[in-house]
Short mmCIF file of C-alpha atoms in Angstrom, two decimals:
data_model
loop_
_atom_site.label_atom_id
_atom_site.label_comp_id
_atom_site.label_asym_id
_atom_site.label_seq_id
_atom_site.Cartn_x
_atom_site.Cartn_y
_atom_site.Cartn_z
CA MET A 22 31.55 8.27 -37.10
CA ALA A 23 31.28 8.51 -33.32
CA SER A 24 27.53 8.91 -33.61
CA SER A 25 27.21 5.78 -35.73
CA SER A 26 29.21 3.61 -33.33
CA ARG A 27 27.27 4.68 -30.26
CA PRO A 28 23.96 3.02 -31.27
CA SER A 29 25.87 -0.18 -31.91
CA ASN A 30 27.36 -0.07 -28.43
CA LEU A 31 23.94 0.61 -26.96
CA LYS A 32 22.54 -2.42 -28.74
CA GLU A 33 25.34 -4.64 -27.46
CA GLU A 34 24.77 -3.40 -23.90
CA ASP A 35 21.06 -3.98 -24.21
CA VAL A 36 21.57 -7.55 -25.43
CA ALA A 37 23.83 -8.20 -22.46
CA GLU A 38 21.22 -6.74 -20.12
CA ILE A 39 18.49 -8.84 -21.71
CA LYS A 40 20.49 -12.03 -21.27
CA LYS A 41 21.32 -11.14 -17.72
CA ALA A 42 17.88 -10.03 -16.51
CA MET A 43 15.49 -11.95 -18.73
CA ALA A 44 17.53 -14.76 -20.30
CA THR A 45 15.38 -14.54 -23.37
CA GLY A 46 18.16 -14.81 -25.91
CA ALA A 47 16.84 -11.70 -27.67
CA SER A 48 18.81 -10.18 -30.48
CA ALA A 49 20.04 -6.64 -30.88
CA GLN A 50 16.89 -5.67 -32.74
CA ASP A 51 15.01 -5.97 -29.44
CA SER A 52 16.73 -2.84 -28.11
CA PRO A 53 14.75 -0.03 -26.43
CA LYS A 54 15.15 2.02 -29.60
CA SER A 55 12.91 -0.33 -31.54
CA ILE A 56 10.46 -1.38 -28.85
CA SER A 57 7.70 0.92 -27.69
CA SER A 58 7.69 1.60 -23.98
CA VAL A 59 3.90 1.69 -23.85
CA PRO A 60 3.14 -2.09 -23.95
CA PRO A 61 5.37 -3.06 -20.97
CA ILE A 62 4.08 -0.15 -18.87
CA VAL A 63 0.46 -1.01 -19.63
CA CYS A 64 1.06 -4.73 -18.98
CA TYR A 65 2.76 -3.99 -15.66
CA CYS A 66 -0.11 -1.77 -14.51
CA VAL A 67 -2.76 -4.26 -15.62
CA ALA A 68 -0.98 -7.19 -13.94
CA SER A 69 -0.59 -5.38 -10.61
CA ILE A 70 -4.20 -4.16 -10.62
CA LEU A 71 -5.52 -7.63 -11.47
CA MET A 72 -3.41 -9.19 -8.73
CA THR A 73 -4.75 -6.81 -6.07
CA VAL A 74 -8.37 -7.00 -7.22
CA VAL A 75 -8.40 -10.82 -7.47
CA ASN A 76 -6.81 -11.24 -4.03
CA LYS A 77 -9.31 -8.82 -2.52
CA PHE A 78 -12.16 -10.72 -4.19
CA VAL A 79 -10.99 -14.08 -2.83
CA VAL A 80 -10.39 -12.99 0.78
CA SER A 81 -13.56 -10.87 0.93
CA GLY A 82 -15.84 -13.88 1.19
CA PRO A 83 -18.02 -13.65 4.32
CA ASN A 84 -16.68 -16.95 5.70
CA PHE A 85 -13.20 -17.11 4.16
CA ASN A 86 -10.54 -18.04 6.74
CA MET A 87 -8.06 -20.29 4.89
CA ASN A 88 -5.39 -17.79 3.92
CA PHE A 89 -2.53 -20.29 4.16
CA LEU A 90 -4.29 -22.63 1.75
CA LEU A 91 -4.90 -19.71 -0.60
CA LEU A 92 -1.21 -18.76 -0.57
CA GLY A 93 -0.12 -22.37 -1.00
CA ILE A 94 -2.22 -22.74 -4.15
CA GLN A 95 -0.90 -19.45 -5.50
CA SER A 96 2.72 -20.44 -4.89
CA SER A 97 2.18 -23.85 -6.52
CA VAL A 98 0.66 -22.23 -9.61
CA CYS A 99 3.48 -19.71 -9.71
CA VAL A 100 6.16 -22.43 -9.65
CA ALA A 101 4.32 -24.40 -12.34
CA CYS A 102 4.09 -21.29 -14.56
CA VAL A 103 7.78 -20.49 -14.12
CA PHE A 104 8.74 -24.08 -15.00
CA ALA A 105 6.50 -23.97 -18.07
CA VAL A 106 7.99 -20.69 -19.27
CA LYS A 107 11.48 -22.09 -18.72
CA LYS A 108 10.62 -25.18 -20.81
CA LEU A 109 9.58 -22.82 -23.61
CA SER A 110 13.05 -21.24 -23.41
CA ILE A 111 11.58 -17.82 -22.70
CA ILE A 112 13.47 -17.48 -19.41
CA SER A 113 16.19 -19.39 -17.61
CA PHE A 114 17.22 -19.84 -14.01
CA ARG A 115 19.54 -22.12 -12.09
CA ASP A 116 18.51 -25.68 -11.26
CA PHE A 117 17.44 -26.58 -7.75
CA SER A 118 20.30 -26.90 -5.28
CA VAL A 119 20.04 -27.97 -1.63
CA ASP A 120 22.75 -25.49 -0.64
CA ASP A 121 20.95 -22.65 -2.38
CA ALA A 122 17.69 -23.73 -0.76
CA LYS A 123 19.23 -23.65 2.71
CA ALA A 124 20.68 -20.21 2.10
CA TRP A 125 17.42 -18.85 0.71
CA PHE A 126 14.91 -20.46 3.09
CA PRO A 127 14.86 -17.56 5.62
CA ILE A 128 13.94 -15.21 2.75
CA SER A 129 11.09 -17.49 1.67
CA PHE A 130 9.81 -17.64 5.23
CA LEU A 131 9.79 -13.84 5.40
CA LEU A 132 7.94 -13.74 2.08
CA VAL A 133 5.28 -16.05 3.50
CA SER A 134 4.87 -13.58 6.37
CA VAL A 135 4.62 -10.66 3.96
CA ILE A 136 1.98 -12.28 1.75
CA TYR A 137 -0.02 -13.68 4.65
CA THR A 138 -0.18 -10.37 6.54
CA GLY A 139 -1.02 -8.62 3.27
CA SER A 140 -3.92 -10.96 2.61
CA LYS A 141 -5.19 -10.46 6.18
CA SER A 142 -4.95 -6.68 5.73
CA LEU A 143 -6.99 -6.86 2.53
CA GLN A 144 -9.53 -8.98 4.35
CA TYR A 145 -10.32 -6.12 6.76
CA LEU A 146 -9.31 -2.96 4.89
CA SER A 147 -10.40 -1.43 1.60
CA ILE A 148 -8.02 -1.44 -1.37
CA PRO A 149 -7.44 2.37 -1.28
CA VAL A 150 -6.50 2.28 2.42
CA TYR A 151 -4.30 -0.79 1.89
CA THR A 152 -2.53 0.83 -1.07
CA ILE A 153 -1.89 4.09 0.77
CA PHE A 154 -0.52 2.43 3.89
CA LYS A 155 1.86 0.29 1.81
CA ASN A 156 3.75 3.55 1.19
CA LEU A 157 4.94 3.45 4.79
CA THR A 158 7.01 0.39 3.90
CA ILE A 159 9.17 2.65 1.72
CA ILE A 160 10.09 4.72 4.78
CA LEU A 161 11.05 1.64 6.80
CA ILE A 162 13.17 0.31 3.92
CA ALA A 163 14.89 3.68 3.44
CA TYR A 164 15.98 3.91 7.06
CA GLY A 165 16.84 0.23 7.14
CA GLU A 166 19.27 0.93 4.30
CA VAL A 167 20.67 3.84 6.29
CA ILE A 168 21.34 1.57 9.26
CA TRP A 169 22.55 -1.60 7.52
CA PHE A 170 23.86 -0.50 4.13
CA GLY A 171 25.10 3.04 4.75
CA GLY A 172 22.33 4.54 2.66
CA ARG A 173 21.43 8.21 2.47
CA VAL A 174 18.16 10.13 2.62
CA THR A 175 17.86 13.42 0.74
CA GLY A 176 15.84 16.40 1.80
CA LEU A 177 13.35 15.84 -1.01
CA THR A 178 12.97 12.23 0.09
CA LEU A 179 12.11 13.44 3.58
CA VAL A 180 9.43 15.64 2.05
CA SER A 181 7.95 12.63 0.24
CA PHE A 182 8.00 10.69 3.53
CA PHE A 183 6.05 13.49 5.19
CA PHE A 184 3.35 13.31 2.52
CA MET A 185 3.27 9.50 2.76
CA VAL A 186 2.57 9.71 6.49
CA LEU A 187 0.05 12.50 5.91
CA SER A 188 -1.83 10.45 3.30
CA SER A 189 -1.95 7.49 5.70
CA VAL A 190 -3.36 9.68 8.48
CA ILE A 191 -6.00 11.09 6.14
CA ALA A 192 -6.86 7.60 4.89
CA ALA A 193 -7.25 6.25 8.43
CA TRP A 194 -9.36 9.24 9.47
CA ALA A 195 -11.60 8.92 6.41
CA ASP A 196 -11.90 5.15 6.81
CA ILE A 197 -12.86 5.30 10.48
CA SER A 198 -15.22 8.25 9.93
CA ASP A 199 -17.01 6.50 7.07
CA THR A 200 -17.28 3.28 9.07
CA LEU A 201 -18.68 5.03 12.13
CA THR A 202 -21.18 6.87 9.93
CA ALA A 203 -22.28 3.59 8.36
CA GLY A 204 -22.59 2.11 11.82
CA ASP A 205 -24.41 5.07 13.38
CA PRO A 206 -26.72 3.68 16.10
CA ALA A 207 -29.43 6.06 14.96
CA VAL A 208 -29.62 4.39 11.57
CA SER A 209 -28.41 0.86 12.21
CA GLU A 210 -28.35 -1.74 14.94
CA GLY A 211 -26.98 0.35 17.78
CA LEU A 212 -23.77 0.85 19.70
CA SER A 213 -22.72 -2.78 19.49
CA MET A 214 -22.41 -2.51 15.72
CA VAL A 215 -20.14 0.52 16.08
CA ARG A 216 -17.90 -1.45 18.42
CA ASN A 217 -17.81 -4.36 15.97
CA VAL A 218 -16.83 -2.29 12.94
CA VAL A 219 -14.18 -0.34 14.88
CA SER A 220 -12.80 -3.62 16.22
CA SER A 221 -12.64 -4.94 12.65
CA LEU A 222 -10.73 -1.84 11.54
CA ASN A 223 -8.30 -2.19 14.46
CA ILE A 224 -7.55 -5.76 13.36
CA GLY A 225 -7.02 -4.56 9.80
CA TYR A 226 -4.60 -1.81 10.84
CA PHE A 227 -2.73 -4.25 13.07
CA TRP A 228 -2.17 -6.61 10.14
CA MET A 229 -1.21 -3.63 7.98
CA LEU A 230 1.44 -2.57 10.51
CA VAL A 231 2.85 -6.10 10.68
CA ASN A 232 2.81 -6.26 6.88
CA CYS A 233 4.83 -3.05 6.56
CA ILE A 234 7.43 -4.29 9.07
CA THR A 235 7.76 -7.75 7.51
CA SER A 236 7.87 -6.28 3.99
CA ALA A 237 10.76 -4.01 4.94
CA ALA A 238 12.56 -6.89 6.65
CA TYR A 239 12.03 -9.08 3.58
CA VAL A 240 13.40 -6.50 1.13
CA LEU A 241 16.42 -5.62 3.26
CA THR A 242 17.30 -9.24 4.04
CA MET A 243 16.85 -10.31 0.42
CA ARG A 244 19.11 -7.51 -0.77
CA LYS A 245 21.89 -8.75 1.46
CA ARG A 246 21.35 -12.42 0.58
CA ILE A 247 21.22 -11.77 -3.18
CA LYS A 248 24.72 -10.32 -3.00
CA SER A 249 26.04 -13.48 -1.35
CA THR A 250 24.17 -15.99 -3.55
CA GLY A 251 24.30 -14.14 -6.88
CA PHE A 252 20.63 -14.90 -7.54
CA SER A 253 18.90 -13.35 -10.54
CA ASP A 254 15.30 -12.13 -10.39
CA TRP A 255 13.98 -15.44 -11.73
CA ASP A 256 16.19 -17.45 -9.35
CA SER A 257 14.81 -15.57 -6.37
CA MET A 258 11.24 -15.90 -7.64
CA PHE A 259 11.62 -19.65 -8.20
CA TYR A 260 13.14 -20.35 -4.79
CA ASN A 261 10.78 -17.96 -2.98
CA ASN A 262 7.69 -19.77 -4.21
CA LEU A 263 9.08 -23.30 -4.16
CA LEU A 264 10.37 -23.09 -0.59
CA SER A 265 7.24 -21.34 0.66
CA ILE A 266 4.96 -24.25 -0.40
CA PRO A 267 5.92 -26.70 2.42
CA VAL A 268 5.75 -23.87 4.99
CA LEU A 269 2.28 -22.87 3.84
CA VAL A 270 1.05 -26.47 3.74
CA VAL A 271 2.27 -27.15 7.29
CA PHE A 272 0.79 -23.89 8.61
CA SER A 273 -2.50 -24.60 6.86
CA ILE A 274 -2.74 -28.10 8.37
CA ILE A 275 -1.87 -26.84 11.86
CA PHE A 276 -3.78 -23.58 12.07
CA GLU A 277 -6.68 -23.94 9.64
CA ASN A 278 -9.82 -26.03 9.89
CA TRP A 279 -9.88 -28.67 7.13
CA GLY A 280 -13.27 -30.00 8.14
CA THR A 281 -15.89 -30.52 5.46
CA GLU A 282 -18.15 -27.85 6.89
CA ASN A 283 -15.41 -25.20 6.93
CA LEU A 284 -14.21 -26.09 3.43
CA THR A 285 -17.78 -25.71 2.20
CA LYS A 286 -18.01 -22.27 3.85
CA ASN A 287 -14.74 -21.13 2.28
CA PHE A 288 -15.54 -22.61 -1.12
CA PRO A 289 -19.33 -22.62 -1.55
CA PRO A 290 -20.48 -25.07 -4.27
CA GLU A 291 -22.12 -22.29 -6.30
CA THR A 292 -18.86 -20.27 -6.57
CA ARG A 293 -16.22 -22.94 -5.93
CA ASN A 294 -14.94 -23.32 -9.49
CA PHE A 295 -14.74 -19.58 -10.02
CA LEU A 296 -12.92 -19.06 -6.72
CA LEU A 297 -10.35 -21.74 -7.53
CA PHE A 298 -9.86 -20.20 -10.96
CA ALA A 299 -9.38 -16.76 -9.38
CA ILE A 300 -6.78 -18.14 -6.95
CA ALA A 301 -4.89 -19.87 -9.78
CA PHE A 302 -5.13 -16.72 -11.89
CA SER A 303 -3.62 -14.61 -9.10
CA GLY A 304 -0.71 -17.04 -8.86
CA ALA A 305 -0.10 -16.68 -12.59
CA ALA A 306 -0.44 -12.90 -12.26
CA ALA A 307 2.51 -12.92 -9.84
CA VAL A 308 4.66 -14.32 -12.65
CA GLY A 309 3.24 -11.66 -14.95
CA ILE A 310 4.21 -8.89 -12.55
CA SER A 311 7.79 -10.18 -12.32
CA TYR A 312 8.09 -10.48 -16.09
CA THR A 313 6.53 -7.10 -16.87
CA THR A 314 8.67 -5.43 -14.19
CA ALA A 315 11.87 -6.67 -15.87
CA TRP A 316 10.42 -5.84 -19.29
CA CYS A 317 9.49 -2.33 -18.21
CA VAL A 318 12.93 -1.62 -16.74
CA ARG A 319 14.68 -3.09 -19.80
CA VAL A 320 12.89 -1.07 -22.49
CA THR A 321 12.51 2.18 -20.54
CA SER A 322 14.66 3.11 -17.55
CA SER A 323 14.71 2.68 -13.80
CA THR A 324 13.49 6.25 -13.44
CA THR A 325 10.53 5.64 -15.73
CA TYR A 326 9.74 2.45 -13.87
CA SER A 327 9.80 4.22 -10.50
CA MET A 328 7.46 6.86 -11.92
CA VAL A 329 5.14 4.15 -13.21
CA GLY A 330 5.14 2.57 -9.76
CA ALA A 331 4.13 5.89 -8.25
CA LEU A 332 1.45 6.58 -10.85
CA ASN A 333 0.13 3.03 -10.62
CA LYS A 334 -1.08 3.57 -7.06
CA LEU A 335 -3.89 5.75 -8.41
CA PRO A 336 -5.59 3.11 -10.62
CA VAL A 337 -4.98 0.40 -8.00
CA ALA A 338 -6.77 2.49 -5.37
CA ALA A 339 -9.48 3.40 -7.86
CA SER A 340 -10.05 -0.29 -8.64
CA GLY A 341 -11.33 -0.79 -5.11
CA MET A 342 -13.90 1.94 -5.62
CA ILE A 343 -14.93 0.51 -8.97
CA PHE A 344 -15.07 -3.23 -8.24
CA PHE A 345 -15.84 -3.36 -4.52
CA GLY A 346 -17.93 -0.27 -3.93
CA ASP A 347 -15.43 1.37 -1.59
CA ALA A 348 -16.70 4.76 -0.46
CA VAL A 349 -15.82 7.70 -2.69
CA THR A 350 -15.64 10.55 -0.19
CA PHE A 351 -13.67 13.75 0.19
CA GLY A 352 -11.42 12.03 2.71
CA SER A 353 -10.70 8.96 0.60
CA VAL A 354 -10.06 10.98 -2.56
CA SER A 355 -7.82 13.39 -0.61
CA ALA A 356 -5.83 10.50 0.86
CA ILE A 357 -5.32 8.92 -2.57
CA SER A 358 -4.31 12.26 -4.08
CA VAL A 359 -1.78 13.02 -1.33
CA GLY A 360 -0.39 9.48 -1.55
CA PHE A 361 -0.16 9.81 -5.33
CA PHE A 362 1.72 13.10 -4.94
CA ALA A 363 4.02 11.52 -2.34
CA GLY A 364 4.89 8.74 -4.79
CA LEU A 365 5.77 11.27 -7.49
CA VAL A 366 7.96 13.27 -5.09
CA TYR A 367 9.70 10.08 -3.99
CA ALA A 368 10.39 9.03 -7.59
CA PHE A 369 11.87 12.45 -8.37
CA ALA A 370 13.88 12.36 -5.13
CA LYS A 371 15.45 8.99 -5.92
CA ASN A 372 16.29 10.12 -9.45
CA ASN A 373 17.93 13.30 -8.18
CA GLN A 374 19.79 11.36 -5.50
CA LYS A 375 21.30 9.02 -8.10
CA LYS A 376 22.42 11.97 -10.19
CA ALA A 377 23.92 13.71 -7.17
CA GLU A 378 25.76 10.61 -5.99
CA SER A 379 27.13 9.84 -9.45
CA ALA A 380 28.44 13.39 -9.75
CA ASN A 381 29.56 13.52 -6.10
CA GLN A 382 27.56 16.64 -5.58
CA PRO A 383 26.79 18.12 -2.14
CA GLY A 384 23.28 18.78 -0.93
CA ILE A 385 22.46 15.36 0.48
CA ILE A 386 21.52 15.19 4.13
CA PRO A 387 23.90 12.60 5.63
CA MET A 388 21.94 10.08 7.62
CA THR A 389 24.38 7.20 7.45
CA ASN A 390 25.34 4.88 10.22
CA ARG A 391 28.97 5.94 10.51
CA LYS A 392 31.44 3.18 11.24
CA THR A 393 34.43 3.97 13.34
#
C-alpha cells in the first residue's frame, strides 16, 4: 500500500512545482513519470545554440556597431512574446508595479551590462573561445557565494575550476597562434596586419573579462534580490527585459550614430529584412531558453539539467566551427575538450556537494566567510 501512495504524492508535488515554476495549470498526468525527458533537453540545447549562432551572425557584420539598438529590439520582442504567452494562459506572472520596478531596476541595469559586453565579446572572438571563457564566470560566482552567502567549495569543485582555467589558457593560446599564423607577414600584408589582428583579440578578451565580472555580479545580486522580492522566474524575466528597454534606448541615442549613412552600413538594403528577422528571432529565443530551462528541470532533475548545461557547451562551440568557419585545430579542439571535461567535473561536484550537505557529511573544504 505504501508503494501505491508514493506515486500519488509525487504527482501532487509535481503539480505544485508546475504551478509554482511554470504556472501552466497542468494536471497530475503531466508528471515526470509520463513525460519523456528527451524533448525538453533537446529543445533547451537547440534554443541555446540558435541564440548564440544568431547573435554571432548579427554582430559579425563588417560595419555593425549598434549593439544597444540590437539589444533594445531583442528586449522589446522578448517582452511582447512573454505578454502573448501570458494572454494564452500558458504562463503567469505578476502585473507591473512601480515598487517592484524600483527594487528590480539595478538588476536590469546589470543585465544590460552582461548582454552588451557579451555581444561585444562575440563581435571580436570566435564562438568556441567565447563559450570556453564563459566557464570562468562559474568560478567568480562560486567565490562570490563564499564571500556573501557563506557558500562552500569542495575539493572536486576546485579540480573543475583548475580545468576551466586550463581550457581558457589553451583556447587563448590557440586563438592567438592561429591569428598570428593567418596574419604572417610572409603570406599577408606585413607586420601592420599582425598588430591589427592582435589588437582586435585584445579588445575581445577585454570585453570577455568585463562580461565574466558583470555576469557574476548580476547572478549574485539577483539571487539576493529575488529573496527579498519573491520573484518567480517569469517575473524576473519580464522585469529584466521591460526595464532594460529605456536604458538601451537612451544609451543607443547617446552613444550610437543614428545617421542615415551609419544605419545603412549596419543594415544594408540587401540583407536588412533578414537581419531584422534574425534580431527578432533571437529575442524570441531568449523566451524559449527560459521556458525550456524550467521545462527541463521540471521533468528531469537539477542534476540532469546541470549535466545538460555542461554537455551543451560542446555543440555550442562546434556550431561556431560549422556556421562561421572557425578554425578546427589541435589547440581549439583540445580547449573545447578540456572545457567540456571541466563542465562534467563541475556538474558531478555540485551533485556530490548537495548530497554531502544534506547528509551533513565531512569532506568539504571549508571556504566560508566566517562571521564572528
